[in-house]
Short mmCIF file of C-alpha atoms and ligand atoms in Angstrom, two decimals:
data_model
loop_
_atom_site.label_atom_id
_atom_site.label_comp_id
_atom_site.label_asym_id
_atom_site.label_seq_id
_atom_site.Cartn_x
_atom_site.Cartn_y
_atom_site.Cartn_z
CA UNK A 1 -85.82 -190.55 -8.42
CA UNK A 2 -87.75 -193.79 -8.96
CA UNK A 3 -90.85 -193.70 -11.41
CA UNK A 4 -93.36 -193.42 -9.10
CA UNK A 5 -91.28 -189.85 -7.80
CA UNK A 6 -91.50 -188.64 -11.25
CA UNK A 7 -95.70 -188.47 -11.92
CA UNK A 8 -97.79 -187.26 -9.73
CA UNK A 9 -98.73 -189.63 -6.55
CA UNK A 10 -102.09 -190.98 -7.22
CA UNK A 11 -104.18 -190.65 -3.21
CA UNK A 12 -107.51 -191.44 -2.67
CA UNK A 13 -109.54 -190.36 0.79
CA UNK A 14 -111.49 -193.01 2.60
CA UNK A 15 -113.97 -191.06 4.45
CA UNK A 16 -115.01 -187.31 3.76
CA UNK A 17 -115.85 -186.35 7.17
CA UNK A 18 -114.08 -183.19 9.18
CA UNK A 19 -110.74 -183.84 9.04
CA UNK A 20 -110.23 -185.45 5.52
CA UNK A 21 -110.52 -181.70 4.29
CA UNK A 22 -107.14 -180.94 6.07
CA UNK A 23 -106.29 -183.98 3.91
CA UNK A 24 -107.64 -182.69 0.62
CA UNK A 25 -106.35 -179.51 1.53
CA UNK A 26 -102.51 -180.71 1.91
CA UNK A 27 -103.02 -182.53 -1.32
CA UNK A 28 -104.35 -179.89 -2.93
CA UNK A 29 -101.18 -177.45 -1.54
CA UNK A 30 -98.65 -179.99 -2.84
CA UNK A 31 -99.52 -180.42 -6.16
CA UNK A 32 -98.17 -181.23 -8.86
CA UNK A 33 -96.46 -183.67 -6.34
CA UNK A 34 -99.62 -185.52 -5.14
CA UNK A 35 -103.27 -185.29 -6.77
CA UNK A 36 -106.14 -186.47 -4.86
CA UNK A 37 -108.05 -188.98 -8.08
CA UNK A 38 -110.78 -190.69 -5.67
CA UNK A 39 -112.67 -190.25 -2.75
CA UNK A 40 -115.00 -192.77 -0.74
CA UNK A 41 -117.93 -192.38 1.99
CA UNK A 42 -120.42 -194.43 3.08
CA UNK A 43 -122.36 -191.35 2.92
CA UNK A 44 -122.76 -190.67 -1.22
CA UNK A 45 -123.74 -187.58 -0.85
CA UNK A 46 -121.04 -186.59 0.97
CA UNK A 47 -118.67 -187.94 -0.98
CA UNK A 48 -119.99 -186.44 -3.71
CA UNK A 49 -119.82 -183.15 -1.98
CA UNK A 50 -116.27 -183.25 -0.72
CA UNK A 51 -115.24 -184.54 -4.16
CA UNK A 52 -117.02 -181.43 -6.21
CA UNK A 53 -115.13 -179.00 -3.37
CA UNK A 54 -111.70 -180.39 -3.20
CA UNK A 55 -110.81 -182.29 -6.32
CA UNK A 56 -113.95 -182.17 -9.15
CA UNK A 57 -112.15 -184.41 -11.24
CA UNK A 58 -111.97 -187.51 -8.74
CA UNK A 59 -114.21 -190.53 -9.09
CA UNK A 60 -116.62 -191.16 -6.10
CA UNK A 61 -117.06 -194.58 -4.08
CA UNK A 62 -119.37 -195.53 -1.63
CA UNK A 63 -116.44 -198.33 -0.67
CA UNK A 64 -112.23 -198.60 -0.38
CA UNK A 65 -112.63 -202.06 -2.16
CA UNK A 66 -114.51 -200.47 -4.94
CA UNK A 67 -112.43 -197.97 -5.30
CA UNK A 68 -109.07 -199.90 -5.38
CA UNK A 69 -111.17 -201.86 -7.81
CA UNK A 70 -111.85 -199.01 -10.13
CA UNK A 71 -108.54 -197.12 -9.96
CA UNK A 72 -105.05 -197.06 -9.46
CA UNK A 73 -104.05 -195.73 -6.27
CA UNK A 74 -100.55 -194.77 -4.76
CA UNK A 75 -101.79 -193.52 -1.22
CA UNK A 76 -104.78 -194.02 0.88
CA UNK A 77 -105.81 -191.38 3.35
CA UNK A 78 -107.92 -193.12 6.09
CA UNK A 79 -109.97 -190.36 7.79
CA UNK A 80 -112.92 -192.45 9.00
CA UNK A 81 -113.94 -193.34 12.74
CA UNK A 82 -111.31 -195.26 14.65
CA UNK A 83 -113.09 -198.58 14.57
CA UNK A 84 -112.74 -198.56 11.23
CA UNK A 85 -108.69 -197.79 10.61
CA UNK A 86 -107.33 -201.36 10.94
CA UNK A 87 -109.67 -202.79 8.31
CA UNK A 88 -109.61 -200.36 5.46
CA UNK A 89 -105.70 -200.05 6.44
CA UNK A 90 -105.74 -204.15 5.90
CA UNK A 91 -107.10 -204.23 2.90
CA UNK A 92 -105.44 -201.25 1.64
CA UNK A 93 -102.25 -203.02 2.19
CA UNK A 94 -103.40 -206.35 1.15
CA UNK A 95 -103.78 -204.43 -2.70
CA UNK A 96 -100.55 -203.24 -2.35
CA UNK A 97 -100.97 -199.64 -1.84
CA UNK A 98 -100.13 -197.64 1.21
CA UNK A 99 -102.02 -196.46 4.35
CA UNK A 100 -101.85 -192.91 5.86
CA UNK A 101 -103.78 -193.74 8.95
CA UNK A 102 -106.08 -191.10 10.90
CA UNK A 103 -104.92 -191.31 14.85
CA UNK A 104 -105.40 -193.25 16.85
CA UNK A 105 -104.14 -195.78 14.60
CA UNK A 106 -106.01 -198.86 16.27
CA UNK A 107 -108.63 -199.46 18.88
CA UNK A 108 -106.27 -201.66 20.88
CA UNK A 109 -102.61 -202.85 21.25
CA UNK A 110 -103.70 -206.34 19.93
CA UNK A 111 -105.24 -204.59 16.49
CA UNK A 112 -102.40 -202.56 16.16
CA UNK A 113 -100.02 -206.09 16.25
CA UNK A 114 -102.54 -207.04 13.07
CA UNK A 115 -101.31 -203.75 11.34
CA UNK A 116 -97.67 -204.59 12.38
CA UNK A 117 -97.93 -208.07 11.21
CA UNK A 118 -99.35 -207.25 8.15
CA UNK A 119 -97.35 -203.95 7.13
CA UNK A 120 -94.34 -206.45 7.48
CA UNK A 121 -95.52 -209.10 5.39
CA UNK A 122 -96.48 -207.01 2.13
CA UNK A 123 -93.75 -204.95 2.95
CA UNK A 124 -96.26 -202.42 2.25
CA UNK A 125 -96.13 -199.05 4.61
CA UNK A 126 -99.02 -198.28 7.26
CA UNK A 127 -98.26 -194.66 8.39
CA UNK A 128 -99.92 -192.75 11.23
CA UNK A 129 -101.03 -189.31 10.97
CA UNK A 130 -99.07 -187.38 13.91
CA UNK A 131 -98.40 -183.96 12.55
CA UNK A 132 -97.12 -181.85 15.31
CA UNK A 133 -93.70 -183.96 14.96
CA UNK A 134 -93.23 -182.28 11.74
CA UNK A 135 -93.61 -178.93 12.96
CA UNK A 136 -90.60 -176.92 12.49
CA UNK A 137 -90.04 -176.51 16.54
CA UNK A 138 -90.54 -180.38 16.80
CA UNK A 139 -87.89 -181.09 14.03
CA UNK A 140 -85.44 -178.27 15.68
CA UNK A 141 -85.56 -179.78 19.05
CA UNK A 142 -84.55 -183.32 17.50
CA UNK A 143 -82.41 -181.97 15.95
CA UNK A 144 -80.84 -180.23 18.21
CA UNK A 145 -81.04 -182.81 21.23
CA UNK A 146 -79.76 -185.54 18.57
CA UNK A 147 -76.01 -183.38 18.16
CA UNK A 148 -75.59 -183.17 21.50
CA UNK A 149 -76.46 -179.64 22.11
CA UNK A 150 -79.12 -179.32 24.73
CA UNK A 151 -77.72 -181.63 27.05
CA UNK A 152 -79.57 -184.48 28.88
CA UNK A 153 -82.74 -184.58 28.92
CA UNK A 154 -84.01 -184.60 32.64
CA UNK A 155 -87.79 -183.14 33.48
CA UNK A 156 -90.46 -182.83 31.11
CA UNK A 157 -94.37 -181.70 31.30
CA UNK A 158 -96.74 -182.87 28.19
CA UNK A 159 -100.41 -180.94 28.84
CA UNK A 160 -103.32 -181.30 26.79
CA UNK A 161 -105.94 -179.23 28.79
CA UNK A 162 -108.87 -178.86 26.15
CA UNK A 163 -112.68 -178.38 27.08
CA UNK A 164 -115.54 -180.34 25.28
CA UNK A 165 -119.05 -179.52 26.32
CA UNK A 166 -121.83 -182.60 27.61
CA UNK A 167 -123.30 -181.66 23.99
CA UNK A 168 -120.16 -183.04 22.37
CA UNK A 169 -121.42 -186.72 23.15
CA UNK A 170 -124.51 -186.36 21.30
CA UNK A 171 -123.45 -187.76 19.07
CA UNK A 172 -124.05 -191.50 19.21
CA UNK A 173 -120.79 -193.02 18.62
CA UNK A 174 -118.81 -190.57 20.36
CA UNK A 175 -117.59 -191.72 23.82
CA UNK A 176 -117.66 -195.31 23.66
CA UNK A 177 -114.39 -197.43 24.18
CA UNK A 178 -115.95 -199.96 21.26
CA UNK A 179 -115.74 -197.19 18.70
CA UNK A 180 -113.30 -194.69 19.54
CA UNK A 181 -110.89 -196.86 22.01
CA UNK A 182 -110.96 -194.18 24.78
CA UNK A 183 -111.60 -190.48 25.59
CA UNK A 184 -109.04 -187.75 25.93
CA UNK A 185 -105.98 -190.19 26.33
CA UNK A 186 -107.19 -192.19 22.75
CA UNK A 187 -108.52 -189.05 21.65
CA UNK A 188 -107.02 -185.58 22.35
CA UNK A 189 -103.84 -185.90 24.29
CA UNK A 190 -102.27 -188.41 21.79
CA UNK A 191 -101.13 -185.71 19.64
CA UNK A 192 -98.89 -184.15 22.38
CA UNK A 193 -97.50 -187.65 24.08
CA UNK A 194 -96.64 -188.80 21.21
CA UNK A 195 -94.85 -186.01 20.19
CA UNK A 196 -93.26 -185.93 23.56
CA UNK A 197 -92.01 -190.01 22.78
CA UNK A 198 -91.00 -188.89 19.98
CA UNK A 199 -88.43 -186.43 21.28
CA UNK A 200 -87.64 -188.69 24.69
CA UNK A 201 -87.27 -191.86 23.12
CA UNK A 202 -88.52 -194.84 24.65
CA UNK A 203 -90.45 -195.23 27.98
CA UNK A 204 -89.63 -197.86 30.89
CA UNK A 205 -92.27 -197.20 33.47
CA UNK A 206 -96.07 -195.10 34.20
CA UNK A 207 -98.27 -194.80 36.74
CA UNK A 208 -101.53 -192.88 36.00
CA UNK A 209 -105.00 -192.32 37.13
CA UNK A 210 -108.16 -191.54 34.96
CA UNK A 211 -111.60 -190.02 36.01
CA UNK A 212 -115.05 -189.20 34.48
CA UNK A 213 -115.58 -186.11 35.95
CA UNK A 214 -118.44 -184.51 34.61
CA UNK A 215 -119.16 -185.51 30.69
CA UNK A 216 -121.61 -187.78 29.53
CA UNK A 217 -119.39 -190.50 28.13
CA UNK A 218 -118.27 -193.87 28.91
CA UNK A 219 -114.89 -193.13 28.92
CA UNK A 220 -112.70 -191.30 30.58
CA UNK A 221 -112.48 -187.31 30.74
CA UNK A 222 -109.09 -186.95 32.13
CA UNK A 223 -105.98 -189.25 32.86
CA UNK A 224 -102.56 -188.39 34.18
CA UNK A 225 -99.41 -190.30 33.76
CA UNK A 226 -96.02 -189.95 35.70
CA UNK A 227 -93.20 -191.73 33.53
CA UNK A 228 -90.06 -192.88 33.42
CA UNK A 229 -87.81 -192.86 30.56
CA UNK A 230 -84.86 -195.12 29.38
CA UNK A 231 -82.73 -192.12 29.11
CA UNK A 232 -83.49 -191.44 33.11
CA UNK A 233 -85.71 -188.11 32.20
CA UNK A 234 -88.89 -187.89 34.34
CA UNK A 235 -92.08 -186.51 32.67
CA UNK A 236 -95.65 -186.18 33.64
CA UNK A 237 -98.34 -186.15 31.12
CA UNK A 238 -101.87 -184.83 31.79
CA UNK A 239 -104.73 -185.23 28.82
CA UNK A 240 -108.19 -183.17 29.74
CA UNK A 241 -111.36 -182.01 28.01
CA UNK A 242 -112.34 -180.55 30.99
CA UNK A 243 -110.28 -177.81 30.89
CA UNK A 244 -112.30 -174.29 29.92
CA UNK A 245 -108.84 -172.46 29.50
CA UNK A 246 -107.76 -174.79 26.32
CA UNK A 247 -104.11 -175.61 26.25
CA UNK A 248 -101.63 -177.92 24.68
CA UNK A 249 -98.10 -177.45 25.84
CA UNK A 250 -94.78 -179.31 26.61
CA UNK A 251 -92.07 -178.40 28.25
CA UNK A 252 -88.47 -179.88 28.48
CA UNK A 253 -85.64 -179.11 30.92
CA UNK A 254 -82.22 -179.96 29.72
CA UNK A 255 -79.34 -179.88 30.95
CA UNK A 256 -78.48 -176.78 29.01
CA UNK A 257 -82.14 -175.35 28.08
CA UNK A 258 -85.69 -175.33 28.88
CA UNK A 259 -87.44 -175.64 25.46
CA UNK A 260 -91.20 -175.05 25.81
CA UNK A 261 -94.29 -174.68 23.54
CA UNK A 262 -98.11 -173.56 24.55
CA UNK A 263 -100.17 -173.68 21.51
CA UNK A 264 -104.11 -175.17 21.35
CA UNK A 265 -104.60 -177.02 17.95
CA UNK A 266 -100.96 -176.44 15.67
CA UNK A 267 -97.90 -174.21 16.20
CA UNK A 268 -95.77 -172.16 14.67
CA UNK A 269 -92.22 -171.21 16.01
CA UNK A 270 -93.47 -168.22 17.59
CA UNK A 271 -94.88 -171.04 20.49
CA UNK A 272 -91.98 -172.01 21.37
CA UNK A 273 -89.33 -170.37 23.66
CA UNK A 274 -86.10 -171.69 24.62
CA UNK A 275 -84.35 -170.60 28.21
CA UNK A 276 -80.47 -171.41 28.11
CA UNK A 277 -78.63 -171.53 31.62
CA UNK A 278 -75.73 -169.26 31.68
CA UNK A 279 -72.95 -170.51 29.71
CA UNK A 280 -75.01 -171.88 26.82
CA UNK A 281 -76.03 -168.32 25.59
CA UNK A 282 -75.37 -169.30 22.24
CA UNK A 283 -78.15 -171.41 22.09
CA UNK A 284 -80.90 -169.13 21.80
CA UNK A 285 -79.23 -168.08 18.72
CA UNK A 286 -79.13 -171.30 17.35
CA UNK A 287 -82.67 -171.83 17.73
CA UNK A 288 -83.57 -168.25 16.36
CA UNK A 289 -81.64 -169.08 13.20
CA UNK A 290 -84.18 -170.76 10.81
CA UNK A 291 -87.39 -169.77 11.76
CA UNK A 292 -90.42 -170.24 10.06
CA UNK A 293 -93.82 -169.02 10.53
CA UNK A 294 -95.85 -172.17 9.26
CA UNK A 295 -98.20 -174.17 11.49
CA UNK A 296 -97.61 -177.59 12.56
CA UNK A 297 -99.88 -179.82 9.92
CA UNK A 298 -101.00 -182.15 7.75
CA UNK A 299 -99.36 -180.35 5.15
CA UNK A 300 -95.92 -180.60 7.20
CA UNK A 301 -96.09 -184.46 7.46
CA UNK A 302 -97.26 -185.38 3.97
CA UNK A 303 -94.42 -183.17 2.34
CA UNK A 304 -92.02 -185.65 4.63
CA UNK A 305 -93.98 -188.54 3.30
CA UNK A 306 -93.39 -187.89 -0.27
CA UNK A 307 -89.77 -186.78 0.14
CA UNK A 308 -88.94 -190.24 1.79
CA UNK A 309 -91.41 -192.13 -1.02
CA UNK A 310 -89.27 -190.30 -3.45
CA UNK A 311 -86.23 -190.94 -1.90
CA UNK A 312 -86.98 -194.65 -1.27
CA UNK A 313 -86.10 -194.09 2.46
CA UNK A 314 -88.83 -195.39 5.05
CA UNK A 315 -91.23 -192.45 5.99
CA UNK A 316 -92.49 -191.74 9.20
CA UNK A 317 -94.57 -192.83 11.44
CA UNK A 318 -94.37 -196.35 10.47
CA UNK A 319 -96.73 -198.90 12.41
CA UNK A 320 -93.70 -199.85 14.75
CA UNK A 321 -93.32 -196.46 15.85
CA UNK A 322 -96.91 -196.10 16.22
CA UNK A 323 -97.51 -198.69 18.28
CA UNK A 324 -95.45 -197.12 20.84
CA UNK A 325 -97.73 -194.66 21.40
CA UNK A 326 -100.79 -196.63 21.42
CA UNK A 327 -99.08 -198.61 23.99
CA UNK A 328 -98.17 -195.45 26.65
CA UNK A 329 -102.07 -195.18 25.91
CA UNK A 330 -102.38 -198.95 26.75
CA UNK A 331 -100.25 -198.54 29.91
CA UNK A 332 -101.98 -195.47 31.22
CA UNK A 333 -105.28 -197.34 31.34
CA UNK A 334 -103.84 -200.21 32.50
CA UNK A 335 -102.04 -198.38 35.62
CA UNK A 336 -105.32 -196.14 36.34
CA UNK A 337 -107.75 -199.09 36.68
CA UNK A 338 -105.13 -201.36 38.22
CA UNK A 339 -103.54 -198.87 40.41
CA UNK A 340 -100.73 -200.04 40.07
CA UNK A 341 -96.99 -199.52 37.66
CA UNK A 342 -97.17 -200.48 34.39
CA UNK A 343 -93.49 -201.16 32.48
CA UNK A 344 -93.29 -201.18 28.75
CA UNK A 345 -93.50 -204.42 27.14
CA UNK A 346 -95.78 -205.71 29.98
CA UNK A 347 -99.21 -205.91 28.38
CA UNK A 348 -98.55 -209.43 26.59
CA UNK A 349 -101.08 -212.09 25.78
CA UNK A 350 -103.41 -212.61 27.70
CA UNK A 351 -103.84 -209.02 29.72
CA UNK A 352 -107.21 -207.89 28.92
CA UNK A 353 -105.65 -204.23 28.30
CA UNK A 354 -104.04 -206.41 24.64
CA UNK A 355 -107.84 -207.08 23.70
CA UNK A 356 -109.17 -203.30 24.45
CA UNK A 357 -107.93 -199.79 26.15
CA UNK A 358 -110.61 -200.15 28.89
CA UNK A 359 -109.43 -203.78 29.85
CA UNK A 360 -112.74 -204.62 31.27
CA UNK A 361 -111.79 -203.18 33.97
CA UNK A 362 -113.32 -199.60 34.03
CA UNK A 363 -114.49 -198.80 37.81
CA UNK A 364 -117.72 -196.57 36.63
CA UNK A 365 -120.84 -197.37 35.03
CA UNK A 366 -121.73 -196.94 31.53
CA UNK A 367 -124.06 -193.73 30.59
CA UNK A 368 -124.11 -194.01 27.02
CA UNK A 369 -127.31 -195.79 25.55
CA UNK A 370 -126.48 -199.55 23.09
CA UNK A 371 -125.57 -198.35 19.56
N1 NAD B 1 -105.04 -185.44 13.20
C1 NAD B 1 -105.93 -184.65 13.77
O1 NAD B 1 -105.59 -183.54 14.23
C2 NAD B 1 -107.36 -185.08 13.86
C3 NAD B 1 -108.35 -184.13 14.15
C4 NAD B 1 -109.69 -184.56 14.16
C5 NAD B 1 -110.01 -185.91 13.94
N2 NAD B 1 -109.00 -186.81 13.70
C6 NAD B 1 -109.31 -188.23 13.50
O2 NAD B 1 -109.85 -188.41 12.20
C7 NAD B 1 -110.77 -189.51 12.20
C8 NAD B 1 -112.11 -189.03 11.60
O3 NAD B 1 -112.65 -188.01 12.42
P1 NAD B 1 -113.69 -186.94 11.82
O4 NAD B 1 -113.89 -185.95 12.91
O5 NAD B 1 -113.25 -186.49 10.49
O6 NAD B 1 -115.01 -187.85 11.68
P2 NAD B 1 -116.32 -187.55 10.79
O7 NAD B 1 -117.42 -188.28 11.43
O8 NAD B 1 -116.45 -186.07 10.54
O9 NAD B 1 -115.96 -188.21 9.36
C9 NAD B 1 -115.84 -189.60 9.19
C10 NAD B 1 -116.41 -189.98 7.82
O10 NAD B 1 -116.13 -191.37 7.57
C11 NAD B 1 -117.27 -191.94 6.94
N3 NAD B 1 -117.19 -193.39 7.11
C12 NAD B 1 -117.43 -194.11 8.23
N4 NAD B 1 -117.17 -195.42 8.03
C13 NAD B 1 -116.74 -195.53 6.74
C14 NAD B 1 -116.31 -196.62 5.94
N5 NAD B 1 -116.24 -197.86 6.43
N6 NAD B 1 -115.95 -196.36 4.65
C15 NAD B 1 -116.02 -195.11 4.14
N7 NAD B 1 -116.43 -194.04 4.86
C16 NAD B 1 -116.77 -194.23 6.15
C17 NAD B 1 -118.45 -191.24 7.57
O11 NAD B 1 -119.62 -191.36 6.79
C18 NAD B 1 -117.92 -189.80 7.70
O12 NAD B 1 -118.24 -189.04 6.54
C19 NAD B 1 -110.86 -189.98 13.65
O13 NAD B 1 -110.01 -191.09 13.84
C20 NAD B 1 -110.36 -188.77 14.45
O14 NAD B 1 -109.75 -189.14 15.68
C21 NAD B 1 -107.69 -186.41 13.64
#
């Protein structure tokens, strides 16, 4: 166990908005592991709020460069508006301490090769918050598929069908490529395509469409992707806030199992099933064997964080990895306003979709009023 293992890990929270109390609240559940010992908001008051709530102790900032001034920090947790990730992450790094980034990591493919570059050069990590790939399904089925016992994997279906009202875009910055890189693709869906690259591996070839249906937004509020995978599995991935029935489910076919999971906002085990074809019986048994009735979360993902700190391994999801998932968002843009295939490793200097998700290329009008 190195030094650092031995104390408590020193995290501060950069923004003290919605989700940085699934943050706190992680932190909190972890102790004497982790303690959160500073928080920062643009908004005092906020902070100040969040800070008496989660952690009384902590010192308040109204910026990350004076906090990292003021204290000595192990972790930042970046939970502010996506425009914002790539800079605080920067300078995070550039003081030496590392990032647990807020999805979606960057606003473009072209930011997130700033992150890349300058995770690499510190060796300092830049980690992305994705926590249904520590869910205890998630880490099963890798499991699992990794030894060999499912089979190839052949067909897959990754749904996020969720349902935002017109009010939803009230508020100002919501909707607008500048400031949140996209709509449900950026957005919503991320969760579940990445966790379905995370299980398929890596992807050769999409073609997608995207449509503003009916909200008030710039972007768009559906996409759909058909993809091809190195591995030969086929897999279509559909991201929504249309959808009043809310949804978020995948579903793989194997050669020996289907493994699915419906679940809206986390899972636990009992949202997944698994189907063995006959001869593989023993597979349902398999999957029955550890179960566990804890949600997919925050929680899940910084527990794996601090075991690999402690253990000096590289935790996960390092900006590499990330990036790969930023850039099946990338492609699906890319393919809808294009119409045409997109392959991986195609959107290179100088494609407008490396500068920005919408590639100046969107083919509807703007609603939303100048910022
Ligand atoms: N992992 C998940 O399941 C999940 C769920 C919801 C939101 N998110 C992501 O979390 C991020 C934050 O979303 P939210 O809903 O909590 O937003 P929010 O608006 O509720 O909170 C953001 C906070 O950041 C503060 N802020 C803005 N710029 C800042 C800066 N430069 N320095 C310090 N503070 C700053 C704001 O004042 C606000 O308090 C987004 O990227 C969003 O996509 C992730």
């Amino acid at each position: 166990m190195t030094d650092a293992a031995a104390r408590p890990l020193r995290a501060a929270i950069i923004g003290t908005g919605a989700i940085a109390q699934a943050h706190a609240q992680a932190i909190a559940d972890l102790a004497p592991r982790i303690e959160l010992v500073a928080v920062a908001d643009v908004d005092a008051e906020r902070a100040r709020e969040f800070a008496d709530r989660f952690a009384p102790a902590a010192t308040v900032h109204a910026t990350l460069s004076a906090l990292l001034a003021a204290e000595r920090i192990d972790l930042v947790h970046i939970c502010t508006p996506p425009q914002t990730h790539v800079p605080l992450a920067i300078e995070s790094l550039r003081a030496g301490v590392p990032v647990l980034v807020e999805k979606p990591t960057a606003l473009s493919l072209a930011e997130m090769d700033r992150l890349v570059a300058v995770s690499r050069e510190t060796g300092v990590p830049a980690l992305t918050v994705f926590q249904h790939r520590f869910g205890h399904g998630a880490q099963r089925l890798a499991r699992l598929l990794r030894d060999g016992r499912l089979g190839r994997p052949l067909v897959a279906t990754c749904e996020t069908l969720w349902y935002r009202p017109a009010e939803y875009f009230d508020v100002p910055w919501r909707g607008r490529w500048e400031v949140e890189g996209g709509g449900p693709t950026m957005g919503h869906g991320i969760h579940q395509f990445d966790l379905l690259l995370s299980i398929l591996g890596p992807w050769r070839r999409l073609s997608a469409f995207a449509a503003r249906q009916v909200l008030p937004t710039d972007t768009e509020d559906v996409s759909m992707a058909v993809v091809e995978f190195e591995n030969g599995a086929l897999a279509t991935v559909v991201n929504s806030i249309v959808s009043p029935r809310e949804s978020s489910r995948l579903r793989f076919d194997f050669e020996y199992a289907t493994v699915e999971v419906e679940h809206v906002y986390g899972y636990t085990d009992a949202d997944w099933t698994i189907t063995p074809v006959v001869g593989h019986e023993q597979l349902a048994a398999e999957w029955a064997a550890d179960a566990s009735d804890e949600v997919s979360s925050h929680r899940l993902q910084l527990s794996a964080i601090l075991d690999a700190l402690a253990a000096g391994t590289d935790p996960s999801v390092g900006a590499a990895e990330a990036r790969r998932t930023l850039e099946f968002a990338a492609a699906t843009y890319a393919s809808a306003f294009r119409g045409l295939p997109v392959s991986a490793g195609d959107i290179v200097d100088p494609d407008p979709f490396l500068a920005s998700m919408d590639g100046g290329a969107v083919p509807w009008p703007p609603l939303k009023e100048a910022l």
